[in-house]
Coordinates of C-alpha atoms in Angstrom, one line a residue:
M1 CA 43.9 -63.4 29.5
S2 CA 40.2 -63.9 29.6
S3 CA 37.6 -61.8 27.7
H4 CA 34.2 -60.9 29.1
T5 CA 31.3 -60.2 26.8
V6 CA 28.1 -58.6 28.0
E7 CA 25.1 -59.8 26.1
P8 CA 22.3 -57.3 25.7
R9 CA 19.1 -58.1 27.6
L10 CA 16.0 -58.4 25.5
T11 CA 12.6 -57.8 26.7
P12 CA 10.7 -61.0 27.0
P13 CA 7.8 -61.5 24.6
G14 CA 4.5 -60.3 25.8
S15 CA 5.9 -57.9 28.4
E16 CA 6.1 -54.1 28.2
P17 CA 9.5 -52.3 27.9
E18 CA 10.8 -50.7 31.1
P19 CA 10.1 -46.9 31.1
L20 CA 13.1 -44.6 30.7
A21 CA 12.3 -42.9 34.0
R22 CA 12.8 -46.2 35.9
R23 CA 16.1 -47.0 34.3
P24 CA 19.0 -46.2 36.6
E25 CA 21.3 -44.9 33.8
F26 CA 18.7 -42.3 32.7
G27 CA 17.8 -40.5 35.9
R28 CA 21.3 -39.7 37.2
G29 CA 21.9 -36.0 37.5
H30 CA 18.7 -35.1 35.6
Q31 CA 16.6 -32.4 37.2
P32 CA 13.1 -31.6 35.9
T33 CA 12.8 -28.2 34.3
T34 CA 10.1 -25.7 35.3
G35 CA 8.9 -22.5 33.8
P36 CA 7.5 -21.4 30.5
T37 CA 8.4 -23.9 27.8
N38 CA 5.9 -23.0 25.1
P39 CA 7.7 -21.6 22.0
T40 CA 4.8 -19.2 21.4
G41 CA 5.7 -17.2 24.5
R42 CA 2.8 -18.4 26.6
T43 CA 3.4 -19.6 30.1
D44 CA 3.3 -23.3 30.8
P45 CA 0.4 -24.1 33.2
T46 CA 2.7 -26.5 35.1
A47 CA 5.2 -23.7 35.8
P48 CA 5.4 -22.1 39.3
A49 CA 3.2 -19.1 40.0
G50 CA 6.1 -16.6 40.1
P51 CA 7.3 -17.0 36.4
R52 CA 3.7 -17.1 35.2
I53 CA 2.8 -13.8 36.9
L54 CA 6.0 -12.1 35.6
S55 CA 5.3 -13.3 32.0
R56 CA 1.7 -12.2 32.1
T57 CA 2.7 -8.8 33.5
A58 CA 5.3 -8.4 30.8
A59 CA 2.8 -9.2 28.1
L60 CA 0.3 -6.8 29.5
V61 CA 2.8 -3.9 29.7
D62 CA 4.1 -4.6 26.2
S63 CA 0.6 -4.5 24.7
H64 CA -0.3 -1.2 26.5
A65 CA 3.2 0.4 26.5
L66 CA 2.3 3.5 24.5
A67 CA -0.8 4.2 26.4
L68 CA 1.1 3.8 29.7
L69 CA 3.8 6.3 28.6
R70 CA 1.2 8.8 27.4
V71 CA -0.9 8.6 30.6
T72 CA 2.1 8.9 32.8
V73 CA 3.3 12.1 31.2
G74 CA -0.3 13.4 31.3
I75 CA -0.5 12.8 35.0
V76 CA 2.8 14.6 35.6
F77 CA 1.7 17.7 33.6
L78 CA -1.7 17.8 35.0
G79 CA -0.3 17.7 38.6
F80 CA 2.3 20.4 38.0
G81 CA -0.3 22.6 36.2
V82 CA -2.8 22.4 39.0
L83 CA -0.1 23.2 41.6
K84 CA 0.7 26.4 39.7
L85 CA -2.9 27.5 40.2
F86 CA -2.3 27.9 43.9
P87 CA 0.1 30.6 45.1
S88 CA 3.4 29.3 46.5
A89 CA 2.3 25.6 46.0
S90 CA 4.8 24.7 43.3
P91 CA 8.5 24.7 44.1
A92 CA 9.3 25.7 40.5
E93 CA 6.9 28.6 40.5
Q94 CA 9.4 31.4 40.9
L95 CA 11.8 29.8 38.4
A96 CA 9.1 29.6 35.7
V97 CA 8.0 33.1 36.3
D98 CA 11.6 34.5 36.1
A99 CA 12.2 32.6 32.8
A100 CA 8.9 33.7 31.3
T101 CA 9.6 37.3 32.3
R102 CA 12.9 37.2 30.5
M103 CA 11.2 35.8 27.4
T104 CA 8.5 38.5 27.4
L105 CA 10.9 41.3 28.2
G106 CA 8.9 42.1 31.3
L107 CA 5.9 43.3 29.4
V108 CA 3.5 40.8 30.9
P109 CA 2.6 40.8 34.7
E110 CA 3.9 37.9 36.7
T111 CA 0.5 36.8 37.8
A112 CA -0.7 36.6 34.2
L113 CA 2.4 34.6 33.3
L114 CA 1.9 32.2 36.1
L115 CA -1.8 31.6 35.3
S116 CA -0.9 31.1 31.6
L117 CA 1.7 28.5 32.4
A118 CA -0.7 26.7 34.8
A119 CA -3.4 26.7 32.1
L120 CA -1.0 25.5 29.4
E121 CA 0.4 22.6 31.5
T122 CA -3.1 21.6 32.7
A123 CA -4.3 21.6 29.1
I124 CA -1.3 19.5 28.0
G125 CA -2.0 17.0 30.7
I126 CA -5.7 16.7 29.9
G127 CA -4.9 16.3 26.2
L128 CA -2.4 13.5 26.9
L129 CA -4.8 11.7 29.2
A130 CA -7.8 12.0 26.9
G131 CA -5.9 11.1 23.7
R132 CA -7.9 10.7 20.4
R133 CA -8.4 14.1 18.8
L134 CA -6.8 16.0 21.6
L135 CA -3.5 14.1 21.4
R136 CA -1.9 15.8 18.5
P137 CA -2.6 19.4 19.7
A138 CA -1.3 18.3 23.2
L139 CA 1.9 17.0 21.7
V140 CA 2.5 20.1 19.7
A141 CA 1.9 22.3 22.8
F142 CA 4.2 20.0 24.8
F143 CA 7.2 20.4 22.5
L144 CA 6.7 24.1 22.3
H145 CA 6.5 24.2 26.1
M146 CA 9.7 22.1 26.4
G147 CA 11.5 24.6 24.1
G148 CA 10.7 27.3 26.6
V149 CA 11.7 25.1 29.6
F150 CA 15.1 24.3 28.2
S151 CA 15.7 27.9 27.3
T152 CA 16.0 28.7 31.0
L153 CA 19.4 27.0 30.9
F154 CA 20.6 30.0 28.9
L155 CA 18.3 32.7 30.1
L156 CA 19.1 32.1 33.8
P157 CA 22.7 30.8 33.9
D158 CA 23.3 31.9 37.4
A159 CA 20.4 29.9 38.7
M160 CA 21.0 26.9 36.5
W161 CA 24.7 26.2 36.8
Q162 CA 27.1 26.1 39.7
P163 CA 29.6 29.1 39.8
H164 CA 32.9 27.3 39.5
S165 CA 31.9 24.0 37.7
P166 CA 29.8 22.9 34.7
A167 CA 27.5 20.9 37.0
P168 CA 23.9 22.0 37.2
T169 CA 22.3 23.3 40.4
M170 CA 19.2 21.8 42.0
E171 CA 17.1 24.0 39.7
G172 CA 19.2 23.0 36.7
Q173 CA 18.7 19.4 37.5
Y174 CA 15.0 20.0 37.7
V175 CA 15.1 21.3 34.1
V176 CA 17.5 18.7 32.7
K177 CA 15.5 15.8 33.8
N178 CA 12.8 16.8 31.4
V179 CA 14.8 15.0 28.6
V180 CA 13.0 11.9 29.8
L181 CA 9.6 13.4 29.2
V182 CA 10.8 14.6 25.8
A183 CA 11.9 11.1 24.8
V184 CA 8.6 9.6 26.0
C185 CA 6.6 12.1 24.0
L186 CA 8.8 11.5 20.9
V187 CA 7.9 7.9 21.0
V188 CA 4.2 8.7 21.4
A189 CA 4.3 11.3 18.6
A190 CA 6.1 8.9 16.3
N191 CA 3.4 6.3 16.8
E192 CA 0.6 8.8 16.4
W193 CA 1.8 10.4 13.2
G194 CA 3.1 7.1 11.8
R195 CA -0.4 5.6 12.4
G196 CA -1.9 8.4 10.4
S197 CA 0.5 7.8 7.5
R198 CA -0.2 4.1 7.6
S199 CA -3.9 4.6 7.5
S200 CA -3.6 7.1 4.6
R201 CA -1.5 4.6 2.6
R202 CA -4.1 1.9 3.3
R203 CA -6.9 4.2 2.2
T204 CA -5.0 5.0 -1.0
G205 CA -4.5 1.3 -1.8
Q206 CA -8.1 0.6 -1.2
T207 CA -9.1 3.5 -3.5
R208 CA -6.9 2.2 -6.3
Q209 CA -8.2 -1.3 -5.9
R210 CA -11.8 0.0 -6.2
Q211 CA -10.9 2.0 -9.2
G212 CA -9.3 -1.1 -10.8
E213 CA -12.4 -3.1 -10.1
R214 CA -14.7 -0.5 -11.6
G215 CA -12.5 -0.3 -14.7
G216 CA -12.9 -4.0 -15.4
S217 CA -10.4 -6.3 -16.9
A218 CA -7.6 -5.1 -19.1
P219 CA -8.4 -4.7 -22.8
E220 CA -7.5 -7.6 -25.0
R221 CA -4.8 -7.1 -27.5
P222 CA -5.9 -6.8 -31.2
G223 CA -6.1 -10.3 -32.7
Q224 CA -6.4 -12.0 -29.4
G225 CA -8.9 -14.8 -29.8
G226 CA -9.2 -14.1 -33.5
S227 CA -12.2 -11.8 -33.3
T228 CA -11.1 -8.6 -31.5
S229 CA -11.5 -5.3 -33.3
G230 CA -9.4 -2.1 -33.0
T231 CA -10.2 0.9 -30.9
S232 CA -11.7 2.9 -33.9
G233 CA -13.5 2.3 -37.1
D234 CA -10.5 3.2 -39.3
Q235 CA -8.4 0.4 -37.9
P236 CA -8.6 -3.0 -39.6
T237 CA -9.8 -6.2 -38.0
W238 CA -7.0 -8.7 -37.4
A239 CA -7.4 -12.3 -38.2
G240 CA -5.5 -15.0 -36.3
T241 CA -3.5 -16.4 -39.2
S242 CA 0.2 -17.1 -39.5
A243 CA 0.9 -14.8 -42.4
S244 CA 3.5 -12.0 -42.3
C245 CA 4.0 -9.4 -45.1
C246 CA 4.0 -5.7 -45.8
G247 CA 4.9 -4.8 -42.3
V248 CA 1.9 -6.8 -40.9
P249 CA 3.0 -8.7 -37.8
A250 CA 3.1 -12.4 -38.0
G251 CA -0.2 -14.0 -36.9
R252 CA -2.1 -10.7 -37.5
V253 CA -3.6 -10.2 -41.0
P254 CA -6.5 -7.9 -41.6
R255 CA -9.8 -9.7 -42.3
S256 CA -10.4 -7.6 -45.4
M257 CA -7.1 -8.9 -46.9
V258 CA -8.1 -12.5 -46.1
A259 CA -11.5 -11.9 -47.7
A260 CA -10.0 -10.4 -50.9
T261 CA -7.5 -13.3 -51.1
T262 CA -10.3 -15.8 -50.7
A263 CA -12.4 -14.1 -53.4
A264 CA -9.4 -14.0 -55.8
A265 CA -8.7 -17.7 -55.2
T266 CA -12.4 -18.5 -55.9
R267 CA -12.3 -16.6 -59.2
V268 CA -9.1 -18.4 -60.3
T269 CA -10.6 -21.7 -59.5
A270 CA -13.8 -20.9 -61.5
V271 CA -11.7 -19.7 -64.5
A272 CA -9.6 -22.9 -64.4
R273 CA -12.8 -25.1 -64.4
N274 CA -14.3 -23.2 -67.4
T275 CA -11.0 -23.6 -69.3
A276 CA -10.9 -27.3 -68.6
E277 CA -14.4 -27.8 -69.7

């Protein structure tokens, strides 16, 4: 039996080591990776154009998601409201008029109801598109309007539901799909009112900080530094000694007591000197 020993090959002095990419045992089965590899989420400039475009589009949509939702619902409402201004232009015109007539008990003419609905939906669309100060009133009007829209499922059951099944008719589906618009506006409203509460909390914190700065530093405790006086003239001045007696805390003795004790000690010393002489 013979043994075979493989000695490692060393790089000769003065020569550069062979790169890993040129070694045959490294490149087997290895495929270069492409695409975004930056941990910060930014696309790698060496990646193909397709992944870079998708990543940039996703980042753009994510940064403007709320505005995109708000503008989309605003366009829908503005379009439906304008259609109701023209007779027989909206497919939901008669359905809306019938539901509104039931709500008002037939006291308002159909033409006035149709024009009111058209004006309301148009105003909601404009408010959602404009945003800023018109956004909150538009959201309130939107939710009130949605309450009336969903009430048609109960006010007009024959038109909303199929006769022998709980499935909605075409008109019922037209009403039920509004849950998507409600969900979108709930997200927009949560961000709008949440932003207001966050800004109010920020203003409150800034006000408290300014008040603290105006008030100055906290008052020092009596006896701190050995020269701080009390808050009124009747309170004694504390000295920073280590005595403790008569309910006086340790390290806090009135200066008047210290002065009296010093005077008494001086007198005793003088009497002792006179006696000795």
